[in-house]
Amino acid sequence: MMAKQKIVCVLYDDPVGGYPPQYARQGIPVLAAYPGGQTMPSPAAIDFVPGELLGSVSGGLGLRNFVEGRGHSLVITADKDGPDSVLEKELVDADVVISQPFWPAYITADRIAKAPNLRLAITAGIGSDHVDLQAALNENITVCEVTYCNSISVAEHAVMQILALVRDYIPQYHLVVNGGWNIADAISRSYDIEGMSVGVVGGGRIGSAVLKRMKPFDVALHYTDRHRLPTQVEEELGLTFHSDVESLVKVCDVVSIHCPLHPETEHLFNDELIGKMKRGSYIVNTARGKICERNAIVKALETGQLAGYAGDVWFPQPPPTDHPWRTMPNHAMTPHTSGTSLSAQARYAAGVREILECWFDGRPIRDEYLIVQGGHLAGAGAHSYSEGDTTGGSDEATRFKT
Ligand code: NDP
């Protein structure tokens, strides 16, 4: 039997008004499988009600009874940033760390150096860029995530934000709430998406779901990726493939970003690339904030090179209260919520439980969940990531507290 493990789990804070006594809906639909046939998370059991809040501290991903019942210890905290944080103190003798990208525990090389027992970093969601993957490779730490758990959740959010930007929904909503009715003001930046060119960067699980969902809007669909989609998919959706992102952005009116953050994609959308876009384009970024260069986005919105920017991902997270993306013109940002709907939480909580069951029992973790294992990029990580670290600058997250 595995020696007693210490698990540190970093989750976002409970709602300001306290843990919810009731929900808007009774439960969530039961899905049979993911698109393409990947099976849903399959733990031996779960100790939570799907559709309830699991991603905050009191929800605890529904793990406490299971972990403690197996004789291991579990620390759950939202206090994750800075040298005096609970995370930093608890990590020193932790074996396993669990974190959600929405409220990421930045596992930097410095933190890994202070955590000699750390062997497993689980992402409760998708996207493990909050872990210094180079340090994990060097220190033989396994990094894994719950592949597919919230891909469709994000695709739905991206489509919502594409429409919100092009039709200019947010200002119209505010106009109504504020008692106004000037139609000319309300439509001054509002267009139909029909006939536009829409492109995605990264035609993986989310990117291809966005393309599929955009097809009925009668737009021209484009994508770029390191590996081309099957010809049958390209033909069904009428896709134009671009071998590089420059070629894609030159012809698109809307660009939706869906590649992981790794050294190849860090600050991909900088002044130079945005300068190659059509004037008045829109960017939706639900992948990772750092794929876009912060000041380049602000400048492009101010000059009109971009007509709008939306998404839900920032760098760092939480962003300081004076982060310029909070106040830049013509944005439709949300906090990092797309992948943590109540529906998504049930899937990634079950996926984390499945991974922990494997870990405790000494069974292999599914290949499709692996990002780093045995000192190499593995599984999904070997396909979609490159080696290196993208956590630099994450210590700015401490500024949110003050
Ligand atoms: P996938 O691995 O299915 O898709 C990612 C795609 O990006 C792959 O097809 C990959 O290519 C491609 N890619 C990698 N590098 C590049 C590059 N340099 N240029 C172009 N394409 C590239 O993952 P998902 O679609 O499920 O998720 C994608 C990302 O979305 C996650 O990594 C995460 O960062 C983000 N995400 C955000 C969430 C949110 O709540 N906002 C929730 C879930 C995910 P290939 O594999 O062919 O090499």
Short mmCIF file of C-alpha atoms and ligand atoms in Angstrom, two decimals:
data_model
loop_
_atom_site.label_atom_id
_atom_site.label_comp_id
_atom_site.label_asym_id
_atom_site.label_seq_id
_atom_site.Cartn_x
_atom_site.Cartn_y
_atom_site.Cartn_z
CA MET A 1 0.00 0.00 0.00
CA MET A 2 1.17 3.53 -0.77
CA ALA A 3 2.71 5.44 2.17
CA LYS A 4 0.57 8.24 3.60
CA GLN A 5 0.42 11.09 1.11
CA LYS A 6 -0.07 14.79 1.82
CA ILE A 7 -2.26 16.45 -0.78
CA VAL A 8 -2.49 20.21 -1.09
CA CYS A 9 -5.47 21.41 -3.07
CA VAL A 10 -5.79 25.05 -4.12
CA LEU A 11 -9.34 26.14 -4.94
CA TYR A 12 -11.03 29.48 -5.40
CA ASP A 13 -12.82 31.21 -2.53
CA ASP A 14 -16.43 30.39 -1.63
CA PRO A 15 -19.11 32.79 -2.89
CA VAL A 16 -19.11 36.15 -1.09
CA GLY A 17 -22.58 35.32 0.27
CA GLY A 18 -21.54 31.86 1.50
CA TYR A 19 -21.83 28.35 0.07
CA PRO A 20 -25.07 28.17 -2.00
CA PRO A 21 -28.11 26.78 -0.18
CA GLN A 22 -29.86 26.16 -3.53
CA TYR A 23 -29.16 26.19 -7.26
CA ALA A 24 -30.80 27.69 -10.36
CA ARG A 25 -31.46 24.25 -11.84
CA GLN A 26 -32.07 20.72 -10.62
CA GLY A 27 -28.91 18.87 -11.62
CA ILE A 28 -27.12 18.66 -14.95
CA PRO A 29 -27.54 16.43 -18.02
CA VAL A 30 -25.75 13.08 -17.94
CA LEU A 31 -23.41 12.78 -20.93
CA ALA A 32 -22.52 9.39 -22.39
CA ALA A 33 -19.09 10.24 -23.83
CA TYR A 34 -17.06 13.13 -25.21
CA PRO A 35 -17.26 13.97 -28.94
CA GLY A 36 -15.00 11.52 -30.75
CA GLY A 37 -15.66 8.82 -28.21
CA GLN A 38 -13.20 9.51 -25.34
CA THR A 39 -14.82 8.09 -22.22
CA MET A 40 -15.96 10.33 -19.39
CA PRO A 41 -14.00 10.33 -16.11
CA SER A 42 -14.52 6.94 -14.50
CA PRO A 43 -13.65 6.90 -10.81
CA ALA A 44 -14.83 3.92 -8.75
CA ALA A 45 -17.23 6.26 -6.91
CA ILE A 46 -17.96 9.93 -6.26
CA ASP A 47 -18.95 11.66 -3.02
CA PHE A 48 -20.64 14.74 -4.50
CA VAL A 49 -23.83 15.75 -6.26
CA PRO A 50 -23.12 16.69 -9.91
CA GLY A 51 -24.23 20.27 -10.53
CA GLU A 52 -23.29 21.55 -7.06
CA LEU A 53 -20.41 23.95 -6.40
CA LEU A 54 -17.24 21.84 -6.15
CA GLY A 55 -14.50 24.25 -7.29
CA SER A 56 -14.51 26.48 -4.21
CA VAL A 57 -12.87 25.73 -0.87
CA SER A 58 -16.02 24.35 0.79
CA GLY A 59 -16.85 22.22 -2.26
CA GLY A 60 -13.35 20.72 -2.05
CA LEU A 61 -13.80 18.90 -5.40
CA GLY A 62 -15.76 16.37 -3.34
CA LEU A 63 -12.46 14.76 -2.31
CA ARG A 64 -12.20 14.96 1.47
CA ASN A 65 -14.00 11.75 2.52
CA PHE A 66 -12.24 9.75 -0.16
CA VAL A 67 -8.71 11.05 0.54
CA GLU A 68 -8.98 10.89 4.33
CA GLY A 69 -10.79 7.55 4.14
CA ARG A 70 -7.71 6.16 2.40
CA GLY A 71 -5.54 7.42 5.30
CA HIS A 72 -4.00 10.37 3.46
CA SER A 73 -4.13 14.03 4.47
CA LEU A 74 -5.78 16.86 2.53
CA VAL A 75 -5.18 20.58 2.91
CA ILE A 76 -7.57 22.82 0.96
CA THR A 77 -6.81 26.52 0.66
CA ALA A 78 -7.45 29.53 -1.55
CA ASP A 79 -4.41 31.37 -0.14
CA LYS A 80 -1.92 30.75 -2.92
CA ASP A 81 0.23 33.79 -3.69
CA GLY A 82 3.31 35.20 -1.99
CA PRO A 83 5.85 33.79 0.44
CA ASP A 84 3.48 33.94 3.44
CA SER A 85 0.65 32.11 1.69
CA VAL A 86 -0.79 28.85 3.06
CA LEU A 87 0.21 27.16 -0.22
CA GLU A 88 3.85 28.14 0.15
CA LYS A 89 3.93 26.86 3.75
CA GLU A 90 2.07 23.60 3.07
CA LEU A 91 3.96 22.75 -0.12
CA VAL A 92 7.24 22.03 1.72
CA ASP A 93 6.18 18.48 2.67
CA ALA A 94 3.41 17.89 0.10
CA ASP A 95 3.44 14.83 -2.17
CA VAL A 96 0.63 15.95 -4.48
CA VAL A 97 -0.64 19.38 -5.47
CA ILE A 98 -4.02 19.98 -7.14
CA SER A 99 -4.91 23.30 -8.74
CA GLN A 100 -7.56 24.77 -11.04
CA PRO A 101 -6.43 27.11 -13.86
CA PHE A 102 -9.16 29.58 -12.85
CA TRP A 103 -7.32 30.25 -9.58
CA PRO A 104 -3.93 28.83 -10.45
CA ALA A 105 -1.39 27.72 -7.88
CA TYR A 106 1.74 28.84 -9.73
CA ILE A 107 4.15 25.95 -9.20
CA THR A 108 7.37 27.74 -10.13
CA ALA A 109 10.89 26.27 -10.11
CA ASP A 110 11.48 28.08 -6.84
CA ARG A 111 8.45 26.42 -5.22
CA ILE A 112 9.39 23.03 -6.66
CA ALA A 113 12.88 23.40 -5.16
CA LYS A 114 11.27 23.93 -1.74
CA ALA A 115 9.01 20.84 -2.11
CA PRO A 116 11.34 17.82 -2.21
CA ASN A 117 8.49 15.28 -1.79
CA LEU A 118 6.36 16.66 -4.62
CA ARG A 119 5.74 13.91 -7.20
CA LEU A 120 2.38 14.74 -8.77
CA ALA A 121 0.74 17.99 -9.94
CA ILE A 122 -2.88 17.57 -11.02
CA THR A 123 -4.68 20.24 -13.00
CA ALA A 124 -8.37 20.14 -12.13
CA GLY A 125 -9.27 21.33 -15.62
CA ILE A 126 -7.17 21.67 -18.78
CA GLY A 127 -3.98 23.70 -19.28
CA SER A 128 -0.99 23.02 -17.04
CA ASP A 129 1.04 26.13 -17.88
CA HIS A 130 0.77 27.31 -14.26
CA VAL A 131 3.33 24.58 -13.50
CA ASP A 132 6.92 25.26 -14.57
CA LEU A 133 6.93 22.27 -16.91
CA GLN A 134 10.68 22.49 -17.45
CA ALA A 135 11.26 22.18 -13.69
CA ALA A 136 8.74 19.31 -13.56
CA LEU A 137 10.66 17.57 -16.37
CA ASN A 138 13.96 18.11 -14.55
CA GLU A 139 12.65 16.96 -11.16
CA ASN A 140 10.67 13.97 -12.49
CA ILE A 141 7.30 15.30 -11.31
CA THR A 142 4.25 13.88 -13.08
CA VAL A 143 1.92 16.59 -14.41
CA CYS A 144 -1.54 15.63 -15.60
CA GLU A 145 -4.88 17.24 -16.39
CA VAL A 146 -8.45 16.10 -17.01
CA THR A 147 -8.33 16.22 -20.81
CA TYR A 148 -11.69 17.10 -22.45
CA CYS A 149 -13.46 17.79 -19.13
CA ASN A 150 -14.31 21.39 -20.01
CA SER A 151 -13.41 21.71 -23.70
CA ILE A 152 -17.05 22.04 -24.79
CA SER A 153 -17.75 24.44 -21.90
CA VAL A 154 -15.03 26.73 -23.29
CA ALA A 155 -16.19 26.35 -26.89
CA GLU A 156 -19.68 27.54 -25.85
CA HIS A 157 -18.18 30.54 -24.03
CA ALA A 158 -15.99 31.44 -27.02
CA VAL A 159 -18.96 31.38 -29.41
CA MET A 160 -20.92 33.54 -26.94
CA GLN A 161 -18.08 36.07 -26.82
CA ILE A 162 -17.58 36.11 -30.61
CA LEU A 163 -21.25 37.07 -30.98
CA ALA A 164 -21.10 39.49 -28.03
CA LEU A 165 -18.22 41.36 -29.69
CA VAL A 166 -19.45 41.45 -33.28
CA ARG A 167 -23.02 42.38 -32.35
CA ASP A 168 -21.69 44.64 -29.52
CA TYR A 169 -24.01 43.14 -26.90
CA ILE A 170 -22.49 44.41 -23.64
CA PRO A 171 -22.95 48.19 -24.22
CA GLN A 172 -26.54 47.57 -25.38
CA TYR A 173 -27.27 45.69 -22.16
CA HIS A 174 -25.82 48.52 -20.08
CA LEU A 175 -27.84 51.08 -22.02
CA VAL A 176 -31.07 49.29 -21.08
CA VAL A 177 -30.07 48.87 -17.44
CA ASN A 178 -29.20 52.58 -17.28
CA GLY A 179 -32.67 53.62 -18.54
CA GLY A 180 -31.58 54.64 -22.08
CA TRP A 181 -33.17 54.00 -25.51
CA ASN A 182 -30.94 55.71 -28.09
CA ILE A 183 -30.95 53.12 -30.87
CA ALA A 184 -28.31 54.95 -32.92
CA ASP A 185 -25.89 54.77 -30.00
CA ALA A 186 -26.80 51.16 -29.39
CA ILE A 187 -25.96 50.01 -32.93
CA SER A 188 -23.01 52.29 -33.63
CA ARG A 189 -20.56 49.33 -33.43
CA SER A 190 -22.96 46.44 -34.12
CA TYR A 191 -22.54 44.13 -37.16
CA ASP A 192 -23.83 40.80 -38.47
CA ILE A 193 -21.33 37.97 -38.40
CA GLU A 194 -22.86 36.35 -41.51
CA GLY A 195 -20.35 36.46 -44.36
CA MET A 196 -17.34 37.24 -42.13
CA SER A 197 -14.17 35.11 -41.97
CA VAL A 198 -13.65 33.41 -38.63
CA GLY A 199 -10.38 31.65 -37.79
CA VAL A 200 -9.15 29.57 -34.88
CA VAL A 201 -5.58 29.18 -33.68
CA GLY A 202 -5.29 25.58 -32.49
CA GLY A 203 -7.79 23.15 -34.01
CA GLY A 204 -7.79 20.76 -31.05
CA ARG A 205 -10.75 19.76 -28.88
CA ILE A 206 -11.93 23.31 -28.20
CA GLY A 207 -10.87 24.86 -31.52
CA SER A 208 -12.64 22.24 -33.61
CA ALA A 209 -15.78 22.48 -31.41
CA VAL A 210 -15.82 26.26 -32.01
CA LEU A 211 -15.48 25.74 -35.77
CA LYS A 212 -18.33 23.23 -35.70
CA ARG A 213 -20.54 25.59 -33.70
CA MET A 214 -19.77 28.58 -35.96
CA LYS A 215 -20.58 26.76 -39.21
CA PRO A 216 -24.38 27.40 -39.07
CA PHE A 217 -23.69 31.16 -38.99
CA ASP A 218 -22.67 31.02 -42.69
CA VAL A 219 -19.18 32.34 -42.15
CA ALA A 220 -15.93 31.34 -43.91
CA LEU A 221 -14.00 29.12 -41.49
CA HIS A 222 -10.18 29.06 -41.19
CA TYR A 223 -7.74 27.37 -38.82
CA THR A 224 -4.05 26.88 -38.14
CA ASP A 225 -2.48 24.08 -36.09
CA ARG A 226 0.76 22.12 -35.83
CA HIS A 227 -1.08 19.01 -37.08
CA ARG A 228 -3.78 19.17 -39.77
CA LEU A 229 -7.31 17.90 -39.04
CA PRO A 230 -8.56 14.86 -41.02
CA THR A 231 -9.60 15.73 -44.59
CA GLN A 232 -13.13 14.54 -43.85
CA VAL A 233 -13.47 17.14 -41.04
CA GLU A 234 -12.01 19.89 -43.23
CA GLU A 235 -14.51 19.05 -45.97
CA GLU A 236 -17.53 18.71 -43.65
CA LEU A 237 -16.89 22.13 -42.10
CA GLY A 238 -15.51 23.77 -45.26
CA LEU A 239 -12.26 24.72 -43.52
CA THR A 240 -9.33 26.61 -44.99
CA PHE A 241 -6.07 25.44 -43.40
CA HIS A 242 -3.21 27.90 -42.87
CA SER A 243 0.27 26.56 -42.19
CA ASP A 244 1.10 29.61 -40.06
CA VAL A 245 -0.76 32.07 -37.89
CA GLU A 246 0.33 35.12 -39.97
CA SER A 247 -1.44 33.76 -43.02
CA LEU A 248 -4.60 33.14 -40.94
CA VAL A 249 -4.81 36.54 -39.26
CA LYS A 250 -4.38 38.43 -42.55
CA VAL A 251 -7.69 37.12 -43.91
CA CYS A 252 -9.87 36.80 -40.79
CA ASP A 253 -12.34 39.25 -39.27
CA VAL A 254 -12.54 37.24 -36.03
CA VAL A 255 -9.71 35.18 -34.49
CA SER A 256 -10.45 32.79 -31.63
CA ILE A 257 -7.40 31.44 -29.79
CA HIS A 258 -7.42 27.79 -28.63
CA CYS A 259 -3.78 26.60 -28.40
CA PRO A 260 -2.11 25.86 -25.06
CA LEU A 261 0.34 28.31 -23.52
CA HIS A 262 3.87 27.00 -23.97
CA PRO A 263 7.11 28.67 -25.09
CA GLU A 264 6.05 28.65 -28.79
CA THR A 265 2.80 30.52 -28.08
CA GLU A 266 3.83 32.89 -25.25
CA HIS A 267 3.16 36.47 -26.46
CA LEU A 268 2.30 35.14 -29.94
CA PHE A 269 -0.18 38.01 -30.38
CA ASN A 270 2.23 40.94 -30.06
CA ASP A 271 2.36 44.34 -31.84
CA GLU A 272 3.83 42.75 -34.94
CA LEU A 273 1.21 39.99 -35.39
CA ILE A 274 -1.73 42.23 -34.46
CA GLY A 275 -0.36 44.74 -36.99
CA LYS A 276 -0.84 42.10 -39.72
CA MET A 277 -4.55 41.68 -38.89
CA LYS A 278 -7.26 43.48 -40.85
CA ARG A 279 -8.11 46.83 -39.25
CA GLY A 280 -11.20 46.38 -37.06
CA SER A 281 -10.68 42.67 -36.35
CA TYR A 282 -11.84 40.95 -33.19
CA ILE A 283 -9.84 38.61 -30.94
CA VAL A 284 -11.44 36.15 -28.53
CA ASN A 285 -8.94 34.45 -26.24
CA THR A 286 -10.23 31.72 -23.96
CA ALA A 287 -6.88 29.85 -24.09
CA ARG A 288 -4.40 31.70 -21.86
CA GLY A 289 -3.88 35.41 -21.18
CA LYS A 290 -0.14 35.27 -21.79
CA ILE A 291 -0.61 34.16 -25.42
CA CYS A 292 -1.46 37.84 -25.99
CA GLU A 293 0.96 40.58 -25.08
CA ARG A 294 -0.86 42.74 -22.52
CA ASN A 295 0.03 46.21 -23.76
CA ALA A 296 -0.23 45.28 -27.45
CA ILE A 297 -3.92 44.42 -26.90
CA VAL A 298 -4.61 47.67 -25.07
CA LYS A 299 -2.85 49.72 -27.77
CA ALA A 300 -4.66 47.94 -30.62
CA LEU A 301 -8.05 48.61 -29.00
CA GLU A 302 -7.17 52.25 -28.42
CA THR A 303 -6.05 52.81 -32.04
CA GLY A 304 -8.93 50.81 -33.56
CA GLN A 305 -6.66 48.17 -35.09
CA LEU A 306 -8.82 45.79 -33.02
CA ALA A 307 -12.56 46.51 -32.91
CA GLY A 308 -12.96 44.34 -29.83
CA TYR A 309 -11.29 41.83 -27.51
CA ALA A 310 -12.96 39.22 -25.32
CA GLY A 311 -12.06 36.08 -23.45
CA ASP A 312 -11.78 34.90 -19.90
CA VAL A 313 -8.07 34.35 -19.39
CA TRP A 314 -5.64 36.82 -17.86
CA PHE A 315 -2.05 36.89 -16.68
CA PRO A 316 -1.49 36.59 -13.87
CA GLN A 317 -4.60 35.32 -12.15
CA PRO A 318 -6.07 36.94 -10.25
CA PRO A 319 -5.09 40.07 -12.21
CA PRO A 320 -4.26 43.12 -10.09
CA THR A 321 -7.17 45.53 -9.72
CA ASP A 322 -5.32 48.00 -11.98
CA HIS A 323 -4.69 45.43 -14.76
CA PRO A 324 -5.33 47.46 -17.97
CA TRP A 325 -7.57 44.77 -19.50
CA ARG A 326 -10.19 45.59 -16.87
CA THR A 327 -10.64 49.10 -18.29
CA MET A 328 -9.48 49.01 -21.95
CA PRO A 329 -12.06 50.11 -24.54
CA ASN A 330 -14.40 47.72 -26.40
CA HIS A 331 -13.68 44.62 -24.38
CA ALA A 332 -16.13 41.96 -23.24
CA MET A 333 -13.96 40.06 -20.77
CA THR A 334 -15.17 37.77 -18.03
CA PRO A 335 -13.12 36.43 -15.14
CA HIS A 336 -11.74 32.96 -15.86
CA THR A 337 -15.07 31.15 -15.79
CA SER A 338 -15.64 29.38 -19.10
CA GLY A 339 -14.22 26.04 -18.00
CA THR A 340 -15.66 26.04 -14.50
CA SER A 341 -19.40 26.08 -15.09
CA LEU A 342 -21.23 23.91 -12.57
CA SER A 343 -21.51 21.35 -15.39
CA ALA A 344 -17.74 21.31 -16.01
CA GLN A 345 -16.90 21.06 -12.31
CA ALA A 346 -18.67 17.72 -12.01
CA ARG A 347 -16.51 16.29 -14.80
CA TYR A 348 -13.17 17.56 -13.57
CA ALA A 349 -13.91 16.66 -9.95
CA ALA A 350 -14.63 13.10 -11.11
CA GLY A 351 -11.47 13.17 -13.25
CA VAL A 352 -9.30 14.27 -10.33
CA ARG A 353 -10.79 11.48 -8.23
CA GLU A 354 -10.00 9.00 -11.02
CA ILE A 355 -6.38 10.23 -11.19
CA LEU A 356 -5.97 10.01 -7.39
CA GLU A 357 -7.45 6.50 -7.31
CA CYS A 358 -4.85 5.45 -9.90
CA TRP A 359 -2.06 7.19 -7.99
CA PHE A 360 -2.95 5.64 -4.63
CA ASP A 361 -3.38 2.17 -6.18
CA GLY A 362 -0.16 2.37 -8.19
CA ARG A 363 -2.09 2.04 -11.48
CA PRO A 364 -1.12 4.07 -14.58
CA ILE A 365 -2.90 7.39 -15.15
CA ARG A 366 -4.67 7.48 -18.54
CA ASP A 367 -2.24 8.44 -21.29
CA GLU A 368 -4.62 11.14 -22.56
CA TYR A 369 -4.42 12.90 -19.15
CA LEU A 370 -0.60 13.06 -19.07
CA ILE A 371 1.40 16.22 -19.77
CA VAL A 372 4.76 15.31 -18.17
CA GLN A 373 5.90 11.92 -16.91
CA GLY A 374 9.27 10.30 -16.30
CA GLY A 375 11.20 13.43 -17.26
CA HIS A 376 9.52 13.79 -20.68
CA LEU A 377 6.49 15.44 -22.20
CA ALA A 378 3.97 12.58 -22.35
CA GLY A 379 0.47 11.79 -23.60
CA ALA A 380 -1.51 14.94 -24.47
CA GLY A 381 1.54 17.01 -23.45
CA ALA A 382 3.79 15.33 -26.02
CA HIS A 383 1.26 16.21 -28.75
CA SER A 384 0.39 19.78 -27.85
CA TYR A 385 3.15 21.35 -25.70
CA SER A 386 6.83 22.23 -26.10
CA GLU A 387 9.41 22.02 -23.31
CA GLY A 388 10.10 25.09 -21.17
CA ASP A 389 8.52 27.39 -18.62
CA THR A 390 5.83 30.05 -18.98
CA THR A 391 5.25 30.94 -15.31
CA GLY A 392 7.62 33.96 -15.36
CA GLY A 393 5.96 37.05 -13.84
CA SER A 394 3.28 35.05 -11.99
CA ASP A 395 4.37 36.59 -8.67
CA GLU A 396 2.47 39.72 -9.78
CA ALA A 397 -0.67 37.83 -8.62
CA THR A 398 0.25 38.84 -5.04
CA ARG A 399 -0.72 42.43 -5.96
CA PHE A 400 -4.41 41.43 -6.10
CA LYS A 401 -4.43 41.02 -2.31
CA THR A 402 -3.32 44.59 -1.72
P1 NDP B 1 -6.14 20.33 -27.26
O1 NDP B 1 -4.82 19.76 -26.86
O2 NDP B 1 -7.21 19.41 -27.74
O3 NDP B 1 -5.94 21.43 -28.39
C1 NDP B 1 -4.89 22.32 -28.43
C2 NDP B 1 -4.49 22.49 -29.88
O4 NDP B 1 -3.55 23.57 -29.98
C3 NDP B 1 -3.82 21.23 -30.43
O5 NDP B 1 -4.47 20.87 -31.63
C4 NDP B 1 -2.40 21.72 -30.66
O6 NDP B 1 -1.79 21.16 -31.76
C5 NDP B 1 -2.59 23.17 -30.93
N1 NDP B 1 -1.33 23.91 -30.81
C6 NDP B 1 -0.32 23.74 -29.92
N2 NDP B 1 0.67 24.62 -30.18
C7 NDP B 1 0.28 25.33 -31.25
C8 NDP B 1 0.89 26.37 -32.00
N3 NDP B 1 2.10 26.82 -31.69
N4 NDP B 1 0.22 26.88 -33.05
C9 NDP B 1 -1.02 26.41 -33.39
N5 NDP B 1 -1.64 25.41 -32.72
C10 NDP B 1 -0.99 24.89 -31.66
O7 NDP B 1 -6.66 21.16 -26.00
P2 NDP B 1 -8.08 21.84 -25.77
O8 NDP B 1 -8.61 22.29 -27.08
O9 NDP B 1 -8.92 21.01 -24.89
O10 NDP B 1 -7.60 23.09 -24.91
C11 NDP B 1 -6.74 24.07 -25.48
C12 NDP B 1 -6.33 25.09 -24.44
O11 NDP B 1 -7.45 25.83 -24.01
C13 NDP B 1 -5.75 24.49 -23.14
O12 NDP B 1 -4.40 24.14 -23.27
C14 NDP B 1 -5.96 25.61 -22.17
O13 NDP B 1 -4.87 26.51 -22.22
C15 NDP B 1 -7.20 26.32 -22.70
N6 NDP B 1 -8.37 26.03 -21.85
C16 NDP B 1 -9.01 27.09 -21.27
C17 NDP B 1 -10.05 26.87 -20.41
C18 NDP B 1 -10.81 28.02 -19.81
O14 NDP B 1 -11.52 27.84 -18.82
N7 NDP B 1 -10.71 29.22 -20.36
C19 NDP B 1 -10.49 25.52 -20.04
C20 NDP B 1 -9.85 24.49 -20.84
C21 NDP B 1 -8.80 24.74 -21.66
P3 NDP B 1 -1.23 19.68 -31.89
O15 NDP B 1 -1.75 18.88 -30.74
O16 NDP B 1 -1.82 19.31 -33.22
O17 NDP B 1 0.24 19.82 -31.87
#
